[in-house]
XYZ file of C-alpha atoms in Angstrom:
780
model
C 48.489 100.307 -135.993
C 49.807 102.579 -133.258
C 46.241 103.579 -132.343
C 45.173 99.968 -132.040
C 48.143 99.182 -129.828
C 47.320 102.065 -127.504
C 43.708 100.939 -127.296
C 44.777 97.415 -126.372
C 47.066 98.731 -123.660
C 44.206 100.780 -122.194
C 41.929 97.780 -122.238
C 44.544 95.674 -120.492
C 45.022 98.440 -117.925
C 41.279 98.572 -117.288
C 41.205 94.819 -116.755
C 44.142 95.089 -114.387
C 42.342 97.803 -112.410
C 39.139 95.742 -112.229
C 41.133 92.768 -110.999
C 42.907 94.899 -108.418
C 39.598 96.227 -107.097
C 38.131 92.739 -106.953
C 41.181 91.474 -105.070
C 40.761 94.234 -102.495
C 37.106 93.350 -102.058
C 37.977 89.680 -101.589
C 40.507 90.516 -98.887
C 38.069 92.857 -97.126
C 35.353 90.189 -97.287
C 37.530 87.611 -95.557
C 38.917 90.082 -93.024
C 35.849 92.076 -91.962
C 34.444 91.418 -88.507
C 35.773 88.140 -87.265
C 38.427 86.956 -89.754
C 37.505 83.920 -91.837
C 34.101 82.555 -92.840
C 33.075 79.991 -90.218
C 32.512 79.692 -86.483
C 31.440 77.107 -83.912
C 27.998 77.782 -82.444
C 26.540 76.068 -79.389
C 23.399 74.041 -80.041
C 22.526 73.893 -76.325
C 21.918 76.739 -73.867
C 24.782 77.219 -71.468
C 23.792 80.348 -69.563
C 23.081 78.976 -66.083
C 25.053 77.069 -63.485
C 22.827 74.038 -64.049
C 23.346 74.135 -67.796
C 27.108 74.418 -67.335
C 27.063 71.388 -65.051
C 25.145 69.434 -67.699
C 27.270 70.589 -70.633
C 30.583 69.891 -68.943
C 31.625 68.414 -65.619
C 30.020 66.506 -64.024
C 27.140 65.974 -66.483
C 29.308 65.293 -69.514
C 30.637 62.135 -67.891
C 27.262 60.450 -68.267
C 27.188 60.260 -72.095
C 30.903 59.410 -72.037
C 30.162 56.276 -70.027
C 27.231 55.361 -72.270
C 29.375 55.702 -75.408
C 32.176 53.645 -73.830
C 29.731 50.769 -73.392
C 27.956 51.276 -76.731
C 30.052 53.044 -79.413
C 27.009 53.627 -81.645
C 25.599 55.892 -78.933
C 28.128 58.514 -80.093
C 25.594 59.380 -82.802
C 22.930 60.039 -80.166
C 24.973 62.278 -77.885
C 27.519 64.070 -80.120
C 27.789 65.860 -83.478
C 29.617 62.969 -85.172
C 26.603 62.018 -87.299
C 26.409 65.477 -88.870
C 30.096 66.379 -88.960
C 32.366 66.196 -92.003
C 36.066 66.969 -92.237
C 37.152 68.960 -95.283
C 40.816 68.021 -95.593
C 43.535 69.236 -97.931
C 47.305 69.311 -98.247
C 47.124 72.362 -100.518
C 48.900 70.734 -103.453
C 46.272 71.508 -106.135
C 44.221 74.490 -104.982
C 41.806 75.840 -107.600
C 43.947 77.096 -110.475
C 46.686 78.195 -108.086
C 48.540 74.887 -107.956
C 50.650 73.799 -105.000
C 50.339 76.735 -102.600
C 50.546 74.678 -99.442
C 48.098 73.777 -96.676
C 48.086 77.151 -94.925
C 47.138 79.090 -98.071
C 44.413 76.543 -98.869
C 42.487 77.320 -95.676
C 40.142 79.967 -97.177
C 39.013 77.416 -99.784
C 38.340 74.767 -97.152
C 36.353 77.227 -95.040
C 34.356 78.109 -98.162
C 33.621 74.448 -98.747
C 32.300 74.261 -95.211
C 29.847 77.070 -95.946
C 28.466 75.143 -98.930
C 28.016 71.989 -96.866
C 26.105 73.969 -94.241
C 24.025 76.123 -96.553
C 22.945 73.409 -98.972
C 22.606 70.379 -96.699
C 22.791 71.521 -93.076
C 26.056 69.632 -92.524
C 28.618 70.924 -90.027
C 32.256 71.041 -91.076
C 35.702 71.379 -89.575
C 38.325 72.312 -92.126
C 41.677 70.583 -91.622
C 44.817 71.565 -93.491
C 47.523 68.899 -93.277
C 51.234 69.596 -93.601
C 52.643 66.392 -95.066
C 55.593 65.399 -97.210
C 54.129 62.268 -98.787
C 50.900 60.464 -99.541
C 51.703 57.952 -96.790
C 52.103 60.711 -94.209
C 48.840 62.359 -95.273
C 47.017 59.020 -95.107
C 48.351 58.352 -91.625
C 47.150 61.750 -90.387
C 43.639 61.431 -91.815
C 43.204 57.839 -90.679
C 43.439 58.905 -87.033
C 40.401 61.200 -87.371
C 37.761 58.501 -87.778
C 36.395 58.753 -84.192
C 35.646 62.466 -84.657
C 33.858 62.657 -87.987
C 30.936 61.087 -89.797
C 32.649 61.555 -93.161
C 35.802 62.790 -94.902
C 35.770 65.169 -97.867
C 39.179 65.273 -99.547
C 39.878 68.494 -101.376
C 42.510 70.025 -103.659
C 45.062 67.196 -103.612
C 47.188 66.791 -106.707
C 47.173 63.790 -109.013
C 48.270 61.050 -109.025
C 48.678 61.109 -105.208
C 44.982 61.856 -104.754
C 44.054 58.472 -106.248
C 46.295 56.548 -103.852
C 45.133 58.609 -100.878
C 41.444 58.078 -101.515
C 41.769 54.398 -102.394
C 43.786 53.666 -99.244
C 41.578 55.660 -96.880
C 38.421 54.054 -98.260
C 39.871 50.652 -97.475
C 41.162 51.556 -94.024
C 38.374 53.785 -92.669
C 34.851 52.805 -91.731
C 33.274 56.160 -92.656
C 32.640 57.738 -96.088
C 35.734 59.137 -97.836
C 35.031 61.220 -100.927
C 37.397 63.240 -103.124
C 35.065 65.878 -104.511
C 37.480 67.155 -107.153
C 37.178 63.738 -108.767
C 33.662 62.595 -108.130
C 31.653 65.813 -107.733
C 32.346 66.982 -111.263
C 31.882 63.437 -112.548
C 28.441 63.077 -110.982
C 27.068 66.405 -112.195
C 28.530 66.119 -115.698
C 27.308 62.531 -115.883
C 23.752 63.678 -115.204
C 24.084 66.376 -117.856
C 25.421 63.858 -120.394
C 22.509 61.480 -119.849
C 20.064 64.269 -120.591
C 22.026 65.713 -123.503
C 22.094 62.321 -125.198
C 18.376 61.905 -124.617
C 17.662 65.285 -126.210
C 19.662 64.561 -129.375
C 18.603 60.915 -129.558
C 22.020 59.330 -129.080
C 22.725 56.183 -127.091
C 25.523 56.285 -124.527
C 26.740 52.923 -125.759
C 27.274 54.358 -129.233
C 28.722 57.844 -128.625
C 32.344 58.656 -129.310
C 33.856 60.607 -126.428
C 36.939 62.835 -126.390
C 38.302 63.882 -122.997
C 40.795 66.729 -122.787
C 42.680 66.581 -119.494
C 44.023 63.630 -117.557
C 44.016 64.895 -113.981
C 41.884 63.777 -111.065
C 38.600 65.223 -112.387
C 39.107 63.989 -115.936
C 39.982 60.449 -114.871
C 37.031 60.255 -112.459
C 34.588 61.732 -115.005
C 35.680 59.243 -117.651
C 35.380 56.289 -115.275
C 31.875 57.279 -114.239
C 30.760 57.936 -117.819
C 32.027 54.493 -118.802
C 30.000 53.021 -115.934
C 26.957 54.839 -117.344
C 27.331 52.943 -120.609
C 29.926 54.639 -122.811
C 32.265 51.996 -124.238
C 35.894 52.398 -123.252
C 37.004 51.679 -126.809
C 34.999 54.747 -127.893
C 36.955 57.036 -125.551
C 39.991 59.061 -126.554
C 41.732 60.897 -123.725
C 44.204 63.735 -124.298
C 46.639 65.522 -122.009
C 49.111 68.348 -122.586
C 51.277 66.003 -124.690
C 48.433 64.914 -126.949
C 46.373 61.746 -127.356
C 46.944 59.005 -124.785
C 47.429 55.918 -126.951
C 48.580 52.359 -126.471
C 52.362 52.257 -126.350
C 52.893 55.853 -125.348
C 55.549 56.235 -122.642
C 55.994 59.981 -122.290
C 54.143 61.449 -119.277
C 52.233 58.271 -118.516
C 51.059 56.717 -115.242
C 48.843 53.765 -114.363
C 45.741 55.951 -114.197
C 46.236 57.328 -117.695
C 47.176 53.876 -118.941
C 43.655 52.681 -118.152
C 42.343 54.910 -120.947
C 45.117 54.451 -123.489
C 43.397 53.443 -126.720
C 44.442 51.856 -130.003
C 44.266 54.859 -132.283
C 46.381 56.598 -134.910
C 45.126 60.024 -133.787
C 47.749 62.089 -131.989
C 46.257 65.561 -131.426
C 43.095 66.926 -129.868
C 42.097 68.347 -133.231
C 42.348 64.915 -134.847
C 40.544 63.264 -131.941
C 37.534 65.580 -132.265
C 36.895 64.625 -135.887
C 33.588 62.743 -135.874
C 33.323 62.809 -132.057
C 29.878 63.017 -130.443
C 30.964 64.351 -127.063
C 33.758 66.614 -125.854
C 34.559 66.608 -122.144
C 36.977 69.371 -121.214
C 38.783 69.578 -117.893
C 41.882 71.315 -119.136
C 42.586 74.933 -120.067
C 40.874 77.971 -121.557
C 40.929 78.182 -125.337
C 41.987 74.577 -125.893
C 39.214 74.086 -128.455
C 38.565 76.237 -131.520
C 35.500 76.713 -133.650
C 37.212 74.888 -136.505
C 37.652 71.840 -134.268
C 33.976 71.912 -133.292
C 32.974 72.042 -136.968
C 34.500 68.563 -137.487
C 32.436 66.926 -134.748
C 29.422 64.693 -135.420
C 25.837 65.928 -135.751
C 24.424 67.558 -132.586
C 27.790 67.725 -130.825
C 27.735 67.711 -127.011
C 30.415 70.023 -125.648
C 31.157 70.151 -121.931
C 33.864 72.811 -121.666
C 34.437 72.822 -117.908
C 37.804 74.529 -117.469
C 37.622 77.300 -114.862
C 37.438 80.200 -114.767
C 37.350 80.275 -118.574
C 36.135 77.295 -120.625
C 37.991 75.511 -123.418
C 35.554 77.209 -125.778
C 32.743 79.601 -124.901
C 29.154 78.614 -125.661
C 28.869 81.563 -128.060
C 31.935 80.449 -130.018
C 30.825 76.825 -130.036
C 27.358 77.693 -131.338
C 28.777 80.092 -133.883
C 30.696 77.162 -135.304
C 27.866 74.654 -134.862
C 24.326 75.901 -134.281
C 23.288 72.352 -133.354
C 25.731 72.118 -130.433
C 24.676 71.504 -126.826
C 27.096 73.292 -124.506
C 27.782 73.165 -120.780
C 30.482 74.966 -118.782
C 31.559 75.440 -115.198
C 30.390 79.063 -115.198
C 27.205 80.533 -113.756
C 26.824 83.161 -116.494
C 26.073 80.508 -119.120
C 23.299 77.898 -119.241
C 24.060 74.357 -118.059
C 26.537 75.151 -115.294
C 28.276 71.981 -114.090
C 28.493 72.985 -110.437
C 29.732 70.536 -107.822
C 27.393 72.024 -105.245
C 24.640 70.027 -106.982
C 26.423 66.922 -105.744
C 28.574 66.748 -102.638
C 26.233 68.344 -100.016
C 23.293 66.082 -100.844
C 25.494 63.012 -101.340
C 27.023 63.407 -97.885
C 23.564 64.118 -96.466
C 22.314 60.739 -97.670
C 25.493 58.993 -96.533
C 25.446 60.534 -93.056
C 21.751 59.881 -92.534
C 22.282 56.168 -93.103
C 25.663 56.135 -91.291
C 27.142 54.621 -94.419
C 30.607 53.115 -94.167
C 31.532 54.458 -97.601
C 30.248 56.302 -100.663
C 30.353 53.550 -103.242
C 29.832 53.575 -107.000
C 26.149 52.705 -106.674
C 25.584 55.752 -104.452
C 27.350 57.998 -106.958
C 25.284 56.599 -109.813
C 22.132 57.086 -107.756
C 23.044 60.757 -107.421
C 23.666 60.983 -111.179
C 20.282 59.554 -112.082
C 18.466 61.613 -109.424
C 19.896 64.837 -110.851
C 19.142 63.780 -114.413
C 15.529 62.880 -113.557
C 14.979 66.065 -111.579
C 16.025 68.174 -114.568
C 13.313 66.488 -116.632
C 10.613 67.454 -114.128
C 8.518 70.582 -114.484
C 10.335 73.422 -112.754
C 8.187 75.095 -110.067
C 7.723 78.847 -109.791
C 9.731 78.908 -106.560
C 12.839 77.971 -108.542
C 12.056 80.529 -111.242
C 11.610 83.163 -108.523
C 15.149 82.480 -107.314
C 16.374 83.350 -110.808
C 14.365 86.486 -111.436
C 11.307 84.774 -112.848
C 13.311 83.096 -115.601
C 11.447 80.051 -116.832
C 13.301 76.753 -117.086
C 12.276 73.774 -119.141
C 14.137 70.584 -119.913
C 16.043 71.069 -123.134
C 19.315 72.122 -124.679
C 19.800 75.026 -122.255
C 18.551 73.192 -119.178
C 20.265 69.822 -118.797
C 20.719 69.838 -115.025
C 18.967 71.564 -112.119
C 19.986 75.004 -110.921
C 22.137 75.247 -107.769
C 19.450 77.166 -105.833
C 16.792 74.591 -106.651
C 15.974 73.376 -103.145
C 14.541 70.177 -104.596
C 18.092 68.916 -105.276
C 18.537 67.922 -101.636
C 15.086 66.323 -101.609
C 15.894 64.164 -104.646
C 19.574 63.354 -104.302
C 19.898 62.634 -100.571
C 17.102 60.003 -100.513
C 18.468 58.371 -103.690
C 21.938 58.126 -102.158
C 20.530 56.873 -98.860
C 18.493 54.184 -100.615
C 21.522 53.071 -102.634
C 23.530 52.824 -99.420
C 20.840 50.624 -97.934
C 20.464 48.492 -101.079
C 24.205 47.827 -101.312
C 24.664 46.974 -97.636
C 26.903 49.871 -96.610
C 24.217 51.586 -94.501
C 24.376 50.961 -90.780
C 21.016 52.660 -90.207
C 17.939 52.019 -92.299
C 15.329 54.642 -93.130
C 11.935 53.047 -92.599
C 9.657 56.049 -93.041
C 10.592 57.972 -96.173
C 7.882 60.584 -95.585
C 9.422 61.494 -92.245
C 12.840 61.553 -93.871
C 11.566 64.025 -96.439
C 10.210 66.160 -93.609
C 13.659 66.159 -91.994
C 15.213 67.309 -95.243
C 12.592 70.011 -95.656
C 13.471 71.346 -92.213
C 16.982 72.042 -93.500
C 15.642 74.191 -96.339
C 15.188 77.640 -94.846
C 14.201 80.721 -96.880
C 17.041 82.834 -95.545
C 19.595 81.326 -97.928
C 17.820 82.253 -101.091
C 15.594 85.205 -100.232
C 17.804 88.143 -101.200
C 19.280 86.240 -104.143
C 15.780 85.538 -105.424
C 14.950 89.241 -105.168
C 18.182 90.134 -106.987
C 17.246 87.805 -109.800
C 13.772 89.322 -109.981
C 15.377 92.754 -110.293
C 17.640 91.462 -113.086
C 14.712 89.978 -114.998
C 12.622 93.120 -114.582
C 15.513 95.350 -115.675
C 15.963 93.307 -118.819
C 12.241 93.427 -119.578
C 11.922 97.150 -118.805
C 15.083 97.967 -120.724
C 16.898 99.797 -117.937
C 18.103 99.503 -114.374
C 16.038 101.447 -111.816
C 17.607 104.808 -110.932
C 18.013 104.953 -107.153
C 19.052 108.191 -105.475
C 21.020 108.413 -102.211
C 20.803 111.766 -100.372
C 23.706 110.809 -98.071
C 26.283 110.732 -100.842
C 29.284 111.299 -98.583
C 28.527 108.353 -96.291
C 31.261 105.724 -96.555
C 28.743 102.975 -95.800
C 26.528 104.166 -98.624
C 29.412 104.440 -101.091
C 30.731 100.937 -100.287
C 27.255 99.475 -100.617
C 26.692 101.227 -103.938
C 29.809 99.627 -105.370
C 28.385 96.193 -104.552
C 25.024 97.201 -106.027
C 26.681 98.217 -109.296
C 28.647 94.979 -109.431
C 25.389 93.041 -108.968
C 23.638 95.207 -111.593
C 20.879 96.215 -109.171
C 20.476 99.890 -109.991
C 21.906 103.006 -111.563
C 22.908 104.967 -108.442
C 22.786 108.728 -107.991
C 24.512 110.220 -104.939
C 23.757 113.748 -103.792
C 26.432 115.973 -102.337
C 29.540 118.007 -102.985
C 31.466 116.200 -105.740
C 34.886 116.929 -104.235
C 33.819 115.697 -100.798
C 32.292 112.529 -102.233
C 35.316 111.725 -104.394
C 37.657 112.333 -101.460
C 35.603 109.998 -99.260
C 35.509 107.386 -102.019
C 39.275 107.582 -102.481
C 39.834 107.227 -98.741
C 37.780 104.024 -98.664
C 39.038 102.616 -101.991
C 35.624 102.901 -103.625
C 35.661 102.919 -107.419
C 33.317 105.718 -108.540
C 32.905 104.375 -112.056
C 29.183 104.129 -112.806
C 28.153 106.322 -109.841
C 26.473 109.607 -110.816
C 27.202 112.533 -108.487
C 24.490 115.184 -108.281
C 25.311 118.612 -106.878
C 22.207 120.519 -105.751
C 23.986 123.844 -106.159
C 23.232 125.144 -109.627
C 21.094 122.171 -110.590
C 18.876 122.895 -113.595
C 15.689 121.791 -111.837
C 16.329 123.386 -108.444
C 13.824 126.242 -108.891
C 11.256 123.953 -110.524
C 11.443 121.608 -107.529
C 11.226 124.494 -105.051
C 8.171 125.908 -106.834
C 6.474 122.497 -106.763
C 7.143 122.144 -103.043
C 5.796 125.632 -102.433
C 2.536 124.802 -104.257
C 2.014 121.744 -102.076
C 2.984 123.267 -98.727
C 1.943 126.940 -99.100
C -1.122 126.423 -96.900
C 1.016 124.708 -94.292
C 3.360 127.545 -93.510
C 5.881 127.140 -96.341
C 6.586 130.230 -98.448
C 8.783 130.236 -101.550
C 11.957 131.161 -99.625
C 11.337 128.343 -97.157
C 10.717 125.970 -100.069
C 14.064 126.968 -101.569
C 15.755 126.467 -98.197
C 14.223 123.020 -97.843
C 15.218 122.113 -101.379
C 18.862 122.581 -100.380
C 18.307 119.625 -98.044
C 19.415 116.482 -99.974
C 16.505 114.510 -98.511
C 13.929 116.962 -99.873
C 15.715 117.216 -103.198
C 15.890 113.418 -103.580
C 12.222 113.048 -102.635
C 11.220 115.602 -105.260
C 13.309 113.756 -107.865
C 11.247 110.647 -107.149
C 7.984 112.577 -107.199
C 8.801 114.230 -110.523
C 9.919 110.993 -112.169
C 13.604 111.958 -112.401
C 14.531 108.877 -110.349
C 12.736 105.632 -109.545
C 13.565 105.105 -105.882
C 15.490 106.481 -102.937
C 17.173 105.156 -99.819
C 18.009 107.454 -96.916
C 18.723 107.317 -93.185
C 22.239 105.918 -92.839
C 23.372 109.140 -91.172
C 20.035 110.898 -90.637
C 17.536 110.630 -87.821
C 14.615 108.442 -88.932
C 11.920 111.079 -88.399
C 13.967 113.688 -90.252
C 14.459 111.253 -93.140
C 10.768 110.306 -93.363
C 9.349 113.849 -93.241
C 10.581 114.947 -96.708
C 9.151 111.795 -98.258
C 5.699 112.411 -96.805
C 5.808 116.150 -97.650
C 6.746 115.584 -101.310
C 5.964 112.085 -102.566
C 2.962 111.631 -100.287
C 0.766 108.610 -99.661
C -0.999 106.245 -102.011
C -4.796 106.478 -101.969
C -6.372 105.130 -98.729
C -2.976 104.018 -97.456
C -1.362 104.575 -94.069
C 2.357 105.275 -93.670
C 3.943 102.487 -91.691
C 7.266 100.796 -91.106
C 7.693 97.134 -92.048
C 10.503 94.811 -91.031
C 10.980 91.346 -92.476
C 12.477 88.755 -90.135
C 13.979 85.655 -91.719
C 14.966 82.648 -89.662
C 16.013 79.196 -90.805
C 12.436 78.082 -91.266
C 10.095 81.059 -91.504
C 9.335 84.595 -92.647
C 7.839 87.110 -90.217
C 6.469 90.483 -91.330
C 6.327 93.025 -88.464
C 4.382 96.325 -88.592
C 4.280 99.200 -87.675
C 7.867 99.373 -86.475
C 8.780 102.986 -87.250
C 6.033 105.557 -87.944
C 2.772 105.681 -85.940
C 3.069 106.202 -82.193
C -0.390 104.944 -81.269
C -2.398 103.988 -84.369
C -6.171 103.621 -84.250
C -7.970 100.374 -84.957
C -8.788 101.662 -88.435
C -5.151 102.514 -89.131
C -3.982 99.145 -87.798
C -6.427 97.345 -90.083
C -5.067 99.176 -93.148
C -1.472 98.558 -92.008
C -2.291 94.846 -91.684
C -3.713 94.735 -95.216
C -0.700 96.568 -96.652
C 1.652 94.168 -94.862
C -0.318 91.157 -96.103
C 0.100 92.360 -99.692
C 3.879 92.433 -99.214
C 3.824 88.925 -97.740
C 1.808 87.679 -100.710
C 4.292 89.218 -103.132
C 7.024 87.047 -101.619
C 4.968 83.886 -101.927
C 3.763 83.739 -98.319
C 0.154 83.100 -97.397
C -0.590 85.836 -94.832
C -1.716 84.764 -91.374
C -2.303 88.015 -89.515
C -2.098 88.267 -85.729
C -3.254 91.436 -83.976
C -0.970 91.382 -80.968
C -1.778 92.415 -77.424
C -1.052 91.412 -73.826
C -4.168 89.215 -73.681
C -5.625 86.252 -75.540
C -9.210 86.786 -76.707
C -10.206 88.263 -73.354
C -9.645 91.990 -73.473
C -12.712 94.191 -73.352
C -11.053 97.576 -73.017
C -7.928 99.464 -73.971
C -5.336 97.889 -76.255
C -6.942 94.411 -76.451
C -10.246 95.951 -77.542
C -8.461 98.058 -80.173
C -6.701 95.022 -81.621
C -9.906 92.998 -81.670
C -11.679 95.817 -83.514
C -8.800 96.063 -86.000
C -9.129 92.345 -86.769
C -12.863 92.792 -87.392
C -12.220 95.675 -89.802
C -9.709 93.582 -91.767
C -12.319 90.828 -92.123
C -14.812 93.357 -93.456
C -12.428 94.909 -96.003
C -10.567 91.745 -97.010
C -12.635 88.687 -96.031
C -10.156 86.502 -97.945
C -7.390 87.205 -95.422
C -6.798 85.070 -92.336
C -6.686 87.346 -89.286
C -7.013 86.777 -85.551
C -6.791 88.859 -82.401
C -6.388 90.094 -79.862
C -3.715 87.569 -78.993
C -0.366 87.305 -77.264
C 2.817 87.000 -79.310
C 3.726 83.495 -78.129
C 0.252 82.240 -79.024
C 0.485 83.858 -82.454
C 3.729 82.136 -83.470
C 3.184 78.794 -81.716
C 0.546 76.558 -83.270
C 0.870 74.086 -80.382
C -0.403 76.717 -77.942
C -3.217 77.582 -80.331
C -4.299 73.962 -80.716
C -3.985 73.092 -77.015
C -5.477 76.153 -75.346
C -7.306 78.069 -78.086
C -8.648 75.485 -80.562
C -11.197 78.027 -81.799
C -8.445 80.254 -83.220
C -8.967 80.954 -86.915
C -5.282 81.314 -87.748
C -4.892 77.668 -88.715
C -1.155 77.773 -88.069
C 1.655 80.046 -87.012
C 1.145 83.722 -87.769
C 3.594 85.337 -90.182
C 2.172 88.879 -90.180
C 2.474 90.427 -86.731
C 0.683 93.740 -86.161
C 1.692 95.536 -82.967
C -0.618 97.859 -81.013
C 1.810 100.786 -80.969
C 5.222 101.964 -82.090
C 6.925 101.222 -78.781
C 6.082 97.532 -78.739
C 6.882 96.995 -82.435
C 10.172 98.886 -82.464
C 11.436 97.327 -79.246
C 10.480 93.834 -80.398
C 12.183 93.875 -83.784
C 15.357 95.485 -82.443
C 15.607 92.959 -79.618
C 15.095 90.093 -82.045
C 17.687 91.606 -84.350
C 20.303 91.724 -81.607
C 19.438 88.617 -79.597
C 17.518 86.296 -81.906
C 18.988 83.925 -84.446
C 17.284 85.806 -87.260
C 18.119 88.135 -90.094
C 16.190 91.395 -89.997
C 15.635 93.246 -93.258
C 14.299 96.782 -93.301
C 12.617 98.862 -92.116
C 10.625 99.575 -95.271
C 8.249 102.483 -95.580
C 4.818 101.312 -96.648
C 1.970 103.456 -97.921
C 3.897 106.033 -99.984
C 3.252 106.482 -103.710
C 6.804 105.703 -104.840
C 9.687 103.495 -103.769
C 11.285 105.401 -100.891
C 12.800 103.725 -97.866
C 14.550 104.867 -94.730
C 17.392 103.012 -93.023
C 18.382 102.844 -89.383
C 21.476 104.783 -88.404
C 22.885 101.522 -87.041
C 22.648 100.014 -90.511
C 25.500 98.022 -92.024
C 26.726 97.774 -95.593
C 24.987 94.408 -95.844
C 21.625 95.722 -94.655
C 21.938 98.747 -96.942
C 22.516 96.376 -99.831
C 19.437 94.313 -98.949
C 17.292 97.419 -98.498
C 18.319 98.853 -101.866
C 17.671 95.526 -103.596
C 14.114 95.514 -102.265
C 13.703 99.222 -103.063
C 14.771 98.545 -106.648
C 12.213 95.746 -106.917
C 9.508 97.996 -105.450
C 10.374 100.717 -107.977
C 10.052 98.238 -110.825
C 6.671 96.994 -109.584
C 5.383 100.568 -109.293
C 6.651 101.325 -112.794
C 4.764 98.341 -114.192
C 1.561 99.403 -112.432
C 1.802 102.961 -113.744
C 2.313 101.705 -117.298
C -0.764 99.490 -116.998
C -2.862 102.453 -115.796
C -1.674 104.628 -118.670
């Protein structure tokens, strides 16, 4: 017994340590760089005297006068039509309770990020210090001229009901309490599909609701509107069943669902029930309770962070159960982000005066129908290639399914128009779909999709890729590795003096658990590696002593580990000059057959991918080298689902006869000969390459057929300068550089790299290592 007790204490201590580390990471995340998570960005240039005069005085007076005469013109000249206020009084924040408006601000900022990322909606977060519902209502009511909509957040019940009801009546813009209606809409869609799968009619199911707060009340109301009979609903709170005649802990909102029943406990209520809807507390439901439910029980255990009963426990009790939770690590996550961004998008785009019940129901049915559609590969790619098909484990769409916006926003907009609350009608639905598509940029999901691919590959291959880091004492590397371990990207190996590395880790609060430290001194394979290097370089001036000296260099040692199969990939360059970091890779791992070493950078903007080569290796490549670099880059683009359109860049458009233009033209011709299936054009200027309007207007003979996404530069200077300028000045995310052409997954960072870019580079290196591993297994 004493041994068991000690073990439990250790386990609890480990959990406490994990929580402490996570808390530190959360604080660092919110504090790093500019504190907080949001900023205001100008949508108009304001870098000249003329622009300043237009943006402010005297030019700003002109739209002011227009709006004064015609109030609707505010939507034409200001952000009102795309601006939502996320407002809270901090009385019911997450599971933290009443922590006040100031402490709620990080949550409201986070909500703003979701609005922007999933629906392109701008947000100001507003935290209101109020002493009563009336005071809060008065404060929010005054904001109508500023915003196109109001999202109420984290307001305790029952005040939240009064606040929303009053503001909806008194304001002429949408008011939506997401804690109530977001969960209701998403769970409602899941319930429709669950009932369809098990062959039960909503009008006949018996529903038990555990919880009687804002979310539970709203969910029950919406489910009743979907067809569940109120007399078939039993609601429970912390006191027990809410029944007719009960006086303890009651209010008018609970009274609405008080039923004539002799059942008094949750356990009794679940006997014979078809559906359990949990918005209460972890562990509220046991396996024994689930066993008493009707055939094919539907269990929505949505308490956060831990459900009323886990899916594993529910299915252990009843193998026929359909289970949904609020967690992302289980199937059927009821996530509000499937609702509120797209709902507000549809409401704002029609300038609706409110979000009424018909609009909510439209969102419910849109989500339910979308889940029954065939899931495209683009969605599977965002989740590591995992295949989704409508059924017990796929009741509702996934949060990163970009089709959600395309389905829900139009449905909500149409419902607004049909019910007369829309002030603007959408006449051309095809153009509206195009507008929504413009919001969906690849940047949001690119790295996450790669992470999920890595996860799926690791599961299939039976192990995480082993990635070695020669710069083991770099604080940036160590911090990034911790995040990589947490995301289950790789099994990291850091090279260096163990004491130095541990001291650096301690200084920067980096948990070394799961990080292997490799000390070159005395390593069992040191002489084997040195001998192998000597064999390869003996005719290039390297004797055995020089090979041993080089093998003491972590970069050479790491490269030989990759070459000899003792690791799967490597990432170097955070503290090392690029050329010095590349040389060991080329001297040990070497090039793939017929390949050219070249640097690739991926640029991601809101609406496009650009693949730039050669950004790091070849000073002045020949036409033949450029052609091979273009083909290698096109293969990478294809891997990420992009149809390559290759532009051979120069300072001229189809007119150069000598020098660089002639070289680029020849390179394009060679690509056509080797890979006639690829679209390639050149020589051409950069603006022509990325602007289809210029192509169509001035060069209609161009074979690109659209904007180029693979840009091949004539020399290292032009490529390196271009990507670094874009990285610093452009509104783009630059990933890389990546080293193409080598036999194994080895990449070199810039010394200006950040923890975030290291993370992205390692994620892609891990994926590359897995792809190479698959190819080698096929060959053997």
